[in-house]
Coordinates of C-alpha atoms in Angstrom, one line a residue:
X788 CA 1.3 -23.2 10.4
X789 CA 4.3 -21.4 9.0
X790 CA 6.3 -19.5 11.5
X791 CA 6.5 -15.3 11.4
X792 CA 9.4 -14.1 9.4
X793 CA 11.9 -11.5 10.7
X794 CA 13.4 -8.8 8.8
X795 CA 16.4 -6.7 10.0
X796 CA 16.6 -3.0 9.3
X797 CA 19.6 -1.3 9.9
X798 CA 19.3 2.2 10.5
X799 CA 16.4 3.9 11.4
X800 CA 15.4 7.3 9.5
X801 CA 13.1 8.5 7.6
X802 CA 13.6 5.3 5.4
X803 CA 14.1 2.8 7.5
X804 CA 11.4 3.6 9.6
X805 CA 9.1 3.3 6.6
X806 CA 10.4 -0.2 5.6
X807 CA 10.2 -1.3 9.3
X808 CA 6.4 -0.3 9.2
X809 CA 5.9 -1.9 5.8
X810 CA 6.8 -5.4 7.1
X811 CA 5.1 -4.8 10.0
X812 CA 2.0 -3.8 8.8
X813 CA 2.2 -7.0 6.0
X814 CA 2.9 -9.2 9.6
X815 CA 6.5 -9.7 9.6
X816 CA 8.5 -9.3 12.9
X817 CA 11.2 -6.3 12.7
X818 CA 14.3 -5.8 14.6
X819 CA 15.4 -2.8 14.0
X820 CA 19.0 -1.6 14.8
X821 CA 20.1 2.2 15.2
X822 CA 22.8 3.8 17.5
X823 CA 20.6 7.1 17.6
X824 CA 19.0 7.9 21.1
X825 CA 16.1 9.2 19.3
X826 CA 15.5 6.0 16.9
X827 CA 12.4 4.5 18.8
X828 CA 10.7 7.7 18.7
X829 CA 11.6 8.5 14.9
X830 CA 10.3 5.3 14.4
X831 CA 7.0 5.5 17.0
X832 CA 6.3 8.4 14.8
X833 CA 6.8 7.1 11.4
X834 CA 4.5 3.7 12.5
X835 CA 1.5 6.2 13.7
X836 CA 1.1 7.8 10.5
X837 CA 1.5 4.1 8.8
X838 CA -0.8 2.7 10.9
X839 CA -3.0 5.4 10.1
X840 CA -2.3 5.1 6.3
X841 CA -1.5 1.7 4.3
X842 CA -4.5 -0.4 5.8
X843 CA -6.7 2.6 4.5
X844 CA -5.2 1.3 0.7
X845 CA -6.6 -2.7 1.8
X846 CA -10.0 -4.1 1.1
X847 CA -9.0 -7.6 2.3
X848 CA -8.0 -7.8 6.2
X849 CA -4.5 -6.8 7.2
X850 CA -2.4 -9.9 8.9
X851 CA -1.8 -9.5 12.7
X852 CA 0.8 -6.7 13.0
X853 CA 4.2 -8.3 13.5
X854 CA 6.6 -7.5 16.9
X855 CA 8.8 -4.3 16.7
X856 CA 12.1 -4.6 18.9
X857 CA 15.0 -2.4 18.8
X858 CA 18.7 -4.2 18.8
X859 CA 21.5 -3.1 20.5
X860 CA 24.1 -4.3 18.1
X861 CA 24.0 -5.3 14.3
X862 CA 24.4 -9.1 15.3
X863 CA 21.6 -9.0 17.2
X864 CA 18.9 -7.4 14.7
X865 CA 19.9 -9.7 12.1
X866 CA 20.2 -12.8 14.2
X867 CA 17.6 -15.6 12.5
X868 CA 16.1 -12.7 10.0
X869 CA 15.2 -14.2 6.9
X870 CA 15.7 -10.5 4.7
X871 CA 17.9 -7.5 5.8
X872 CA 17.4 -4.4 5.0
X873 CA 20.1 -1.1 5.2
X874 CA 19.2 2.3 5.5
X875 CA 22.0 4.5 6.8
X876 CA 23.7 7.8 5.6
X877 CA 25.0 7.5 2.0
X878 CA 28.3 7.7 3.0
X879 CA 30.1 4.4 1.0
X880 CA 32.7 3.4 3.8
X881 CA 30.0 3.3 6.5
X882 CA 27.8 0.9 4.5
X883 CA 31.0 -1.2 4.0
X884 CA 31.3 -1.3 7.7
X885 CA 27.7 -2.2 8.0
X886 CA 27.9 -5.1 5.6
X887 CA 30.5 -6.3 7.4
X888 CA 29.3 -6.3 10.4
X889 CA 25.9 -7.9 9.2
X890 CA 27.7 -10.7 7.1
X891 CA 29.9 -11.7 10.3
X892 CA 26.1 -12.9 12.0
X893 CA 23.4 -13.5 9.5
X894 CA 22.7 -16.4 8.2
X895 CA 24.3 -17.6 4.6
X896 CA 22.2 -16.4 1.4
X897 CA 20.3 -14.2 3.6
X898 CA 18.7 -11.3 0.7
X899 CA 20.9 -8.0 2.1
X900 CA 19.1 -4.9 0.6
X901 CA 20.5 -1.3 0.1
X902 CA 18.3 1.7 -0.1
X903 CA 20.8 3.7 -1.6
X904 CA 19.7 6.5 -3.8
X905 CA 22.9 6.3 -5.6
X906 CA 25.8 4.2 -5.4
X907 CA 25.8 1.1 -7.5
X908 CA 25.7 -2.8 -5.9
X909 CA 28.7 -3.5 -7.7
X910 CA 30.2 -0.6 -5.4
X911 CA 28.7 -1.6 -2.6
X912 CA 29.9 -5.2 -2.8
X913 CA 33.5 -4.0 -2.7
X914 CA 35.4 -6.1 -0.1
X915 CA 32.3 -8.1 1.2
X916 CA 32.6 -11.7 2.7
X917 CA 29.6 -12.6 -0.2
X918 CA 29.1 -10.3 -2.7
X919 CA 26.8 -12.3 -4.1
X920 CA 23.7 -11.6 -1.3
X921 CA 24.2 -7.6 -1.4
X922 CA 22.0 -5.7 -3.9
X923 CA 20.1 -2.4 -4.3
X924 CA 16.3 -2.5 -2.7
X925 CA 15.8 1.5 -3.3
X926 CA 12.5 2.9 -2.3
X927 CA 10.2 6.0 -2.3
X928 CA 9.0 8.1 0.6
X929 CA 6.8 7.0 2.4
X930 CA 8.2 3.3 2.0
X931 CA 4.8 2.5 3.7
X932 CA 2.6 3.5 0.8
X933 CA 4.6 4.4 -2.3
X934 CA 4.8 0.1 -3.8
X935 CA 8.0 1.0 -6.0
X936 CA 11.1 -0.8 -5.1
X937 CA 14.3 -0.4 -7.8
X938 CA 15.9 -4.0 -7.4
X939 CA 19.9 -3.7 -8.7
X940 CA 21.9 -6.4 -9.4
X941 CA 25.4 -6.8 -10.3
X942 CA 27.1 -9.9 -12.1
X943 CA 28.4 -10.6 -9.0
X944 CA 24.5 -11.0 -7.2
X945 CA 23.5 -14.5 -7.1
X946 CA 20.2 -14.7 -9.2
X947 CA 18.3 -16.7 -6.8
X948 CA 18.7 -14.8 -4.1
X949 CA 17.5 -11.5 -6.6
X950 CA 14.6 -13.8 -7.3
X951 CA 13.7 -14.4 -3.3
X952 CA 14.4 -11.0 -2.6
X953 CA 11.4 -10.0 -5.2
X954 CA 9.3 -12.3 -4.4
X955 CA 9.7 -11.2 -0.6
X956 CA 8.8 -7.4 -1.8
X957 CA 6.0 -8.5 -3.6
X958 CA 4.6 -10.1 -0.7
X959 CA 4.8 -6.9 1.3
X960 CA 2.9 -5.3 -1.2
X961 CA 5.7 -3.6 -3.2
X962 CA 6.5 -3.0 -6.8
X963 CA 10.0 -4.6 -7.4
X964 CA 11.2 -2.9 -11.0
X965 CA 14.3 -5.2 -12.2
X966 CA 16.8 -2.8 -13.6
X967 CA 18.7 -5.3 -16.0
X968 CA 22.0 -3.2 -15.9
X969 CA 23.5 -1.3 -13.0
X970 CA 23.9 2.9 -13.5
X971 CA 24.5 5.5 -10.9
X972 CA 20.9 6.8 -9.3
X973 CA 19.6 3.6 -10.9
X974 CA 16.4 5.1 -13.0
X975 CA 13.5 7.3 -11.2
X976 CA 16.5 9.6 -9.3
X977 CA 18.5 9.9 -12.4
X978 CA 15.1 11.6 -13.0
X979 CA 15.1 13.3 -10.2
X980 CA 18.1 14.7 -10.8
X981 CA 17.5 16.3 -14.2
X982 CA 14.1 18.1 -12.5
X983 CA 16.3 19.3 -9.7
X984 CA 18.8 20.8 -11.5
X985 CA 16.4 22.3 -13.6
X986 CA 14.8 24.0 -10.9
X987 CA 17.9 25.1 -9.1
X988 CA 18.3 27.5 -12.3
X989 CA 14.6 28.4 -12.3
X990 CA 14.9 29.8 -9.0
X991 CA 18.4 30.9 -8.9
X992 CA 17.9 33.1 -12.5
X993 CA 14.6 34.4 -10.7
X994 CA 12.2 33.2 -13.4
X995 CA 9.8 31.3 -10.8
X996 CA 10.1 30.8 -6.9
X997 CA 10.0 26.8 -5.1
X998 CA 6.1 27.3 -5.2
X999 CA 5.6 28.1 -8.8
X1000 CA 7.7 25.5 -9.4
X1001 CA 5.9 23.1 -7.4
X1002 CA 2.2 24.3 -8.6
X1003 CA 3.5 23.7 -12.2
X1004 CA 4.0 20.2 -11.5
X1005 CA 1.2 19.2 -9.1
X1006 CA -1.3 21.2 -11.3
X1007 CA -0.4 19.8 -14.4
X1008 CA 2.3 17.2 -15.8
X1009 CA 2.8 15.7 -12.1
X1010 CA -1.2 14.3 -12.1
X1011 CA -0.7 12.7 -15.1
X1012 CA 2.6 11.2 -15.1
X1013 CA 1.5 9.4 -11.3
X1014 CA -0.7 7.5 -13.8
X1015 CA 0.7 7.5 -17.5
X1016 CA 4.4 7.9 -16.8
X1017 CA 6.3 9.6 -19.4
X1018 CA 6.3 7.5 -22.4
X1019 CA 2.8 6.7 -21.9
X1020 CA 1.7 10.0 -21.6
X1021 CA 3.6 11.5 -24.7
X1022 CA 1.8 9.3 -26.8
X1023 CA -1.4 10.2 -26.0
X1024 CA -0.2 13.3 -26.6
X1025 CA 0.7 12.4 -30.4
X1026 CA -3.2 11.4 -30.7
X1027 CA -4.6 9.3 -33.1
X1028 CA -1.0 9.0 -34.9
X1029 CA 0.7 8.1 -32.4
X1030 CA 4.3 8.4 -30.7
X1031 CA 5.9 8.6 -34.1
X1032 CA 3.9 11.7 -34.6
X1033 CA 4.7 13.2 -31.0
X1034 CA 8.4 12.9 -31.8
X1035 CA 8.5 13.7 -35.4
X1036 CA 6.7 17.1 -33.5
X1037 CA 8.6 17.7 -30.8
X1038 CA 12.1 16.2 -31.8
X1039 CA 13.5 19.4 -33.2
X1040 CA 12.9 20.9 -29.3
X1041 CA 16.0 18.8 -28.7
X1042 CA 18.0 21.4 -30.2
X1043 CA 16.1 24.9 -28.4
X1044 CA 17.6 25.7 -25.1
X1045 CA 14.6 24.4 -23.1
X1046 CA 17.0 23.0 -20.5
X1047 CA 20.1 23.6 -18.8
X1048 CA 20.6 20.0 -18.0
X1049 CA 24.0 19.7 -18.7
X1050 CA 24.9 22.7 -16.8
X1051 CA 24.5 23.3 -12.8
X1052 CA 24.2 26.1 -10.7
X1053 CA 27.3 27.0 -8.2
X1054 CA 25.6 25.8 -5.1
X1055 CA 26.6 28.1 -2.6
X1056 CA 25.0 29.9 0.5
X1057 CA 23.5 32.1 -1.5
X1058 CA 21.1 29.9 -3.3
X1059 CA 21.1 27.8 -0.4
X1060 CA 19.5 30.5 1.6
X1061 CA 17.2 31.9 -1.6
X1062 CA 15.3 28.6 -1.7
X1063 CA 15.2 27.8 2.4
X1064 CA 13.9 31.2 2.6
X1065 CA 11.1 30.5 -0.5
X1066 CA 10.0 27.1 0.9
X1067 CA 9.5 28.6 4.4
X1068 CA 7.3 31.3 3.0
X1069 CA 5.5 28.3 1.0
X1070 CA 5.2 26.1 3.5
X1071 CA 6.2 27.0 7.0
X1072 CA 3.0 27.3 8.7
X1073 CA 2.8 23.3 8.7
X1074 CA 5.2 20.9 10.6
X1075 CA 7.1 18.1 9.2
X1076 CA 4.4 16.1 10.9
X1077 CA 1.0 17.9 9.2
X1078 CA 3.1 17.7 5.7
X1079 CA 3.5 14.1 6.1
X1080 CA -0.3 13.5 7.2
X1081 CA -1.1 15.4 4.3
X1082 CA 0.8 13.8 2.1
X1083 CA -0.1 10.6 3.1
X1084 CA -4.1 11.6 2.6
X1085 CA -3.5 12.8 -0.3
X1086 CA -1.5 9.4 -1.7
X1087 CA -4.7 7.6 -0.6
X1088 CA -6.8 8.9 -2.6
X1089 CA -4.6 8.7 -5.5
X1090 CA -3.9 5.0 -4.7
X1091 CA -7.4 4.4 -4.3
X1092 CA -8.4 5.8 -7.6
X1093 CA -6.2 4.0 -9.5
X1094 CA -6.8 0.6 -7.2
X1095 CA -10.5 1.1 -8.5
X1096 CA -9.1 0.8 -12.0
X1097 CA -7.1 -1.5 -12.1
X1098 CA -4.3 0.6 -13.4
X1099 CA -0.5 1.6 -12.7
X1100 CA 0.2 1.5 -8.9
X1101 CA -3.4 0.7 -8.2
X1102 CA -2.8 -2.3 -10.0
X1103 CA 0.0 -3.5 -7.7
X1104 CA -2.5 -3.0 -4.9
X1105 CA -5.3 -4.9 -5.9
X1106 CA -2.5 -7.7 -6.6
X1107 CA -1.9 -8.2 -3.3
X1108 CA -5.0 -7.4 -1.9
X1109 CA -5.8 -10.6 -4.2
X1110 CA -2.8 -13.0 -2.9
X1111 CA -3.8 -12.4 0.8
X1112 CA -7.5 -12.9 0.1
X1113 CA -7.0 -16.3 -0.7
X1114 CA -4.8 -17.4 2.7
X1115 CA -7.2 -14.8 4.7
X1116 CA -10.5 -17.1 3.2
X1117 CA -8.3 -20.2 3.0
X1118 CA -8.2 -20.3 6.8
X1119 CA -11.9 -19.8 7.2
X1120 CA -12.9 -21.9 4.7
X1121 CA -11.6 -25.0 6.4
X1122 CA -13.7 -24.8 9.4
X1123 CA -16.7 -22.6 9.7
X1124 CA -17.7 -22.1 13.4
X1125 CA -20.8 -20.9 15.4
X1126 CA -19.8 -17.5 15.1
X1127 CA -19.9 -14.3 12.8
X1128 CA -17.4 -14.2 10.2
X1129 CA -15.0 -11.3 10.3
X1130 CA -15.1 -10.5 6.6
X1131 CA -13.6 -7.0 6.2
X1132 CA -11.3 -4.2 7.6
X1133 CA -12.0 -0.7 6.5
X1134 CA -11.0 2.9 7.3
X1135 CA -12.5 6.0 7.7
X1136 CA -11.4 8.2 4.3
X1137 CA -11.7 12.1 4.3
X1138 CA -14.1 11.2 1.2
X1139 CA -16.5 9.3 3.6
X1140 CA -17.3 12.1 5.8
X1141 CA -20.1 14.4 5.7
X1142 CA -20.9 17.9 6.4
X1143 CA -21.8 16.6 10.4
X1144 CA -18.3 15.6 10.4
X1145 CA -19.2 11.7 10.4
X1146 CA -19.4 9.3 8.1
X1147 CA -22.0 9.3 5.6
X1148 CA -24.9 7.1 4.8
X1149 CA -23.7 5.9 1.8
X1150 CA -20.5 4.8 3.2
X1151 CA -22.3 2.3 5.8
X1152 CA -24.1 0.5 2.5
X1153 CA -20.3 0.5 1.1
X1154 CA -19.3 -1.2 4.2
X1155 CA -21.9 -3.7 3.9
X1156 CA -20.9 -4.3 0.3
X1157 CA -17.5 -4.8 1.1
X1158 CA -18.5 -7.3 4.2
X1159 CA -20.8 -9.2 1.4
X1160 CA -18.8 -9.1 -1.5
X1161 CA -15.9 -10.5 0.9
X1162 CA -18.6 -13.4 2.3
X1163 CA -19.5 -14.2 -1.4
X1164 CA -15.2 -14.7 -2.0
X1165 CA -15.3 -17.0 0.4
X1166 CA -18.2 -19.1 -0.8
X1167 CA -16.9 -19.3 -4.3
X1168 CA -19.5 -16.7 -5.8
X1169 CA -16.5 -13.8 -6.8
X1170 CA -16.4 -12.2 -10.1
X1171 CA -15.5 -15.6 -11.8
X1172 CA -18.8 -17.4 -10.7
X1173 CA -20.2 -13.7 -11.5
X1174 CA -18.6 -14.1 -15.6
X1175 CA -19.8 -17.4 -15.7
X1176 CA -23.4 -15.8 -15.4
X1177 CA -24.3 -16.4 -12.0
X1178 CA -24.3 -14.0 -9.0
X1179 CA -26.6 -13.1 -6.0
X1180 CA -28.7 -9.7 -5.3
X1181 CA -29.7 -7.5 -2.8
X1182 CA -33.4 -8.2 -3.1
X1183 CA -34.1 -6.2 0.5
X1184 CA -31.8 -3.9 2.9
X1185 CA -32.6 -2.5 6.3
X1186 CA -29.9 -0.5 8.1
X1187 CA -29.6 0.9 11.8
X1188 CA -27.1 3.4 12.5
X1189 CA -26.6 2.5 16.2
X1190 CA -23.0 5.3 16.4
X1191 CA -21.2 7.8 14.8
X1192 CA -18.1 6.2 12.7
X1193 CA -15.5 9.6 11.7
X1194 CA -12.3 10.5 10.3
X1195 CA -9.8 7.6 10.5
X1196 CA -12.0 4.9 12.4
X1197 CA -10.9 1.6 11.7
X1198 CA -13.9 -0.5 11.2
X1199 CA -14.5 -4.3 11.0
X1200 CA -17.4 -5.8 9.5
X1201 CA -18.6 -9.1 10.4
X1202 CA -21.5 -11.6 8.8
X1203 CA -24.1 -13.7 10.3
X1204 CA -26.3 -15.6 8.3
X1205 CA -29.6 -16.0 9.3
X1206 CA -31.0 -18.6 7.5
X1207 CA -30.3 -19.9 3.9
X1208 CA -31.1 -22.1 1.3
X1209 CA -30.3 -23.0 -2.6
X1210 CA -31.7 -19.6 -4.0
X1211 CA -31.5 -16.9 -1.2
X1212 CA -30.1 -16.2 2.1
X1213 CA -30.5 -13.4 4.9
X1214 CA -27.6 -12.4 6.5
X1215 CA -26.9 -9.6 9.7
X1216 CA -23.7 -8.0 9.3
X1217 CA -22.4 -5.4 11.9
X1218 CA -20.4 -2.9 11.4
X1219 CA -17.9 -2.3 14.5
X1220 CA -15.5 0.0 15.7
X1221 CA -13.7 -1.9 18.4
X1222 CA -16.1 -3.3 20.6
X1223 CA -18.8 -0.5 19.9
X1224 CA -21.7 -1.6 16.9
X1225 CA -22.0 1.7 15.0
X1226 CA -24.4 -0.3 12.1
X1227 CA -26.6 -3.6 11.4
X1228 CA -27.0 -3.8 8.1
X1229 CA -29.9 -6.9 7.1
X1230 CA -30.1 -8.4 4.2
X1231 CA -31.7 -10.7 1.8
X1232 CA -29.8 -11.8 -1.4
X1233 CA -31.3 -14.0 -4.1
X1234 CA -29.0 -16.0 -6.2
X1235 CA -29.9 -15.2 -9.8
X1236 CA -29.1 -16.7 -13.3
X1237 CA -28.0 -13.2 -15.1
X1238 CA -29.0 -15.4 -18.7
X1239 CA -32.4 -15.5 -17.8
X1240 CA -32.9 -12.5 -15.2
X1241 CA -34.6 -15.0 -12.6
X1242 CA -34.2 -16.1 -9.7
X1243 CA -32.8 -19.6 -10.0
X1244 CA -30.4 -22.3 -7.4
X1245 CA -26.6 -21.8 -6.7
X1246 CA -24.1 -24.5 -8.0
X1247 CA -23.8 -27.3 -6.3
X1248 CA -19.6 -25.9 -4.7
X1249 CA -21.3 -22.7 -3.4
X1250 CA -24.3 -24.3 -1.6
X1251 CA -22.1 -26.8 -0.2
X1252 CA -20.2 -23.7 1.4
X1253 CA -22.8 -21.4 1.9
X1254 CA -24.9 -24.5 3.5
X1255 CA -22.2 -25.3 6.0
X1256 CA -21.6 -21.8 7.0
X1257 CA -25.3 -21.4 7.7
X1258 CA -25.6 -24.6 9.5
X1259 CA -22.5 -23.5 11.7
X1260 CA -24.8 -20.4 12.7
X1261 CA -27.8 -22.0 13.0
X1262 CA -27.6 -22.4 17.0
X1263 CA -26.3 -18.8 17.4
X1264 CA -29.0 -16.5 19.1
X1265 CA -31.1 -14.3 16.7
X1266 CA -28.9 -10.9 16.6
X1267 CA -30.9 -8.3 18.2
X1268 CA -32.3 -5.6 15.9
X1269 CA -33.2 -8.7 13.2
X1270 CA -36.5 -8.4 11.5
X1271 CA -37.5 -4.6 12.8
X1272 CA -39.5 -2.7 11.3
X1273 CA -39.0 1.2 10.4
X1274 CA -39.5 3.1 13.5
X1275 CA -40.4 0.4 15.9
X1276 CA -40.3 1.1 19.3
X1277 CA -36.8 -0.9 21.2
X1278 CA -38.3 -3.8 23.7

């Protein structure tokens, strides 16, 4: 059994509290190192609304959640970690320090990332013991959720440890986008940037207020570059003739004083206090905390959406929901024991919940799917035994709802099966929310050749695993609630 990784994080805002809860969460163990007082809370605070948020984007169980400890120096949160990670002010001669300081005690070749918005590796390299192990790691607020990670090289970066360094992000469930060639604000901030400024004059000249602004792009261009991008979504935009036709349209614009790019407002008090006094009007009447949890909801659903399509950051998702399917099944594959099978972790989304404020009934057949589709995984009967033209059905389904699951409920569902054989098996999965059984959902499947329609035997690999599992179970006591009838009396 390998042993849990560490990974340092040096400094412990906003930032580096999220990438502390994104190894966490993914099962690493996290030393974290900041000289601010308030650090463990920040952080405390930053892990609730994780905790609360990235297992709600996983349909495959989340690994045991590492150990969180707090350093007192920079030698020890980095001692044995096998990535670092630095978040601190963007201030360049402090980050020299901290490099420094880190490369006196960690171990040779260890990845060192920056989450610098700005400044380029080859900057940040300046004066370092090895160069070669410092590069950019810049992420997206909140690190927890958002998968994109902007990896920047310099020649100096040793491309093996670039190579472990992505592979390591991957694993945590993060998009690492290779910039080829380093720039100041590496790519989405130079972005960024140009929007900013933009507003800045929008609001300074009077023409719209920081709300205006901000319903313009969550109304409109914001929804559909989260899913298209730019490119992508400028040529749909040319329709059928394509992105030629888009620019051969909208080229001349370059020359109309649409923008004021190239120009920036004198950023003084004044406009300082003009937009404070705009976004407390907007959105005052929240705290940080409520915009956060808001925002994180929000993401969710986005993520979710796009998960179920397989598309843009969805994508990345069901990528590593994928990767840590096959170690989560690996492990129960090799010895099935005389007990249900935890199959699937879930949480309670504001789209589950009905007008009663609970969870509605469709949601506890959705659990069961999940808990079944996870089971069938396991037994080799996924969607590749499925495009062969094989795959089981739901011949016959009785639920009990035995609790009331609501809003942000973690649930687990676990399988028993009943009995089995090569063309059917009845299974008794239970829905749980900690020790408490809020649903029993029974079940007979019949294993059907989708050629002919009928009902006909499994192969040969999934009987052998389906058979084994059932035999495991065979001695455990008949779950209570099996075989009821509608309305029957308890006793």
């Amino acid at each position: 059994m390998s042993m849990t990784r560490k990974a340092a994080i040096i400094g412990g805002g906003v930032i580096g509290g999220g990438w502390a809860a994104r190894f966490l969460l993914n099962g690493w163990n996290v030393s974290v190192f900041d000289p601010d007082p308030q650090a463990e809370r920040k952080i405390s605070e930053v892990m609730a609304n994780a905790r609360a948020a990235l297992p709600a984007l996983s349909d495959v169980p989340m690994p045991a959640e590492g150990v969180l400890s707090f350093a007192a120096t920079i030698t020890e949160a980095v001692e044995g970690a096998d990535y670092i990670q630095e978040s601190v002010s963007e201030r360049l001669d402090l980050k020299h320090r901290v490099f420094a300081q880190i490369q006196q005690s960690a171990e040779l070749g260890t990845p060192i990332g920056s989450s610098t918005s700005g400044f380029k590796p080859s900057e940040l390299q300046e004066g370092a013991a090895n160069p070669a192990v410092i590069f950019v790691a810049h992420p997206f607020n909140p690190v927890y959720l958002l998968p994109l990670a902007e990896v920047v090289p310099s020649p100096k970066s040793d491309p093996a440890v670039i190579e472990n360094a992505k592979k390591i992000l991957r694993e945590i469930g993060m998009f690492p986008l290779h910039v080829r060639k380093e720039i100041d604000a590496h790519i989405a901030d130079r972005f960024l940037e140009a929007v900013w400024r933009e507003a800045l004059w929008l609001v300074k000249d009077g023409i719209a207020t920081t709300e205006e602004i901000d319903e313009a792009i969550r109304m409109g261009f914001g929804l559909r570059w989260g899913q298209m991008g730019l490119f992508e979504t400028y040529r749909v935009a040319g329709g059928e003739a394509g992105m030629k036709h888009f620019m051969a349209q909208f080229g001349p614009c370059l020359t109309w004083p649409w923008t004021k790019l190239m120009d920036v407002p004198e950023f003084n008090d004044e406009l300082v206090d003009l937009i404070a006094g705009q976004s407390d009007a907007q959105s005052g009447h929240h705290t940080i905390r409520e915009l956060e949890r808001i925002r994180d909801s929000n993401l969710i659903g986005f993520l979710r959406a796009l998960k179920d399509r397989n598309w843009g950051a969805g994508k990345v998702l069901r990528e590593h929901d994928e990767a840590r399917a096959v170690a989560f099944h690996a492990g129960i594959d090799s010895a099935p024991k005389a007990a249900p099978l935890v199959m699937a972790h879930m949480q309670v989304l504001p789209g589950w919940i009905d007008y009663n404020g609970h969870m509605t009934e469709s949601r506890y057949y959705f659990a069961n799917s999940e808990t079944v589709d996870a089971f069938l995984r396991l037994i080799g009967a996924g969607m590749d035994y499925v495009a062969a033209g094989n795959s089981f059905y739901s011949a016959e389904t009785h639920i009990r709802h035995l609790g009331e699951a609501k809003l942000g409920d973690r649930l687990t569902g676990t399988i028993q099966i009943i009995s089995a054989d090569e063309k059917r098996f009845r299974s008794f999965v239970r829905i749980m929310r900690g020790d408490e059984c809020v649903a029993t959902i029974e079940q007979l499947c019949l294993h059907v050749n989708m050629a002919t329609g009928k009902s006909a035997p499994a192969s040969a690999e999934v009987w052998a695993k389906l058979h084994a599992i059932a035999e495991a179970h065979a001695n455990l006591p008949l779950p209570e609630g099996a075989g009821r009838a509608v309305g029957q009396k308890k006793g």
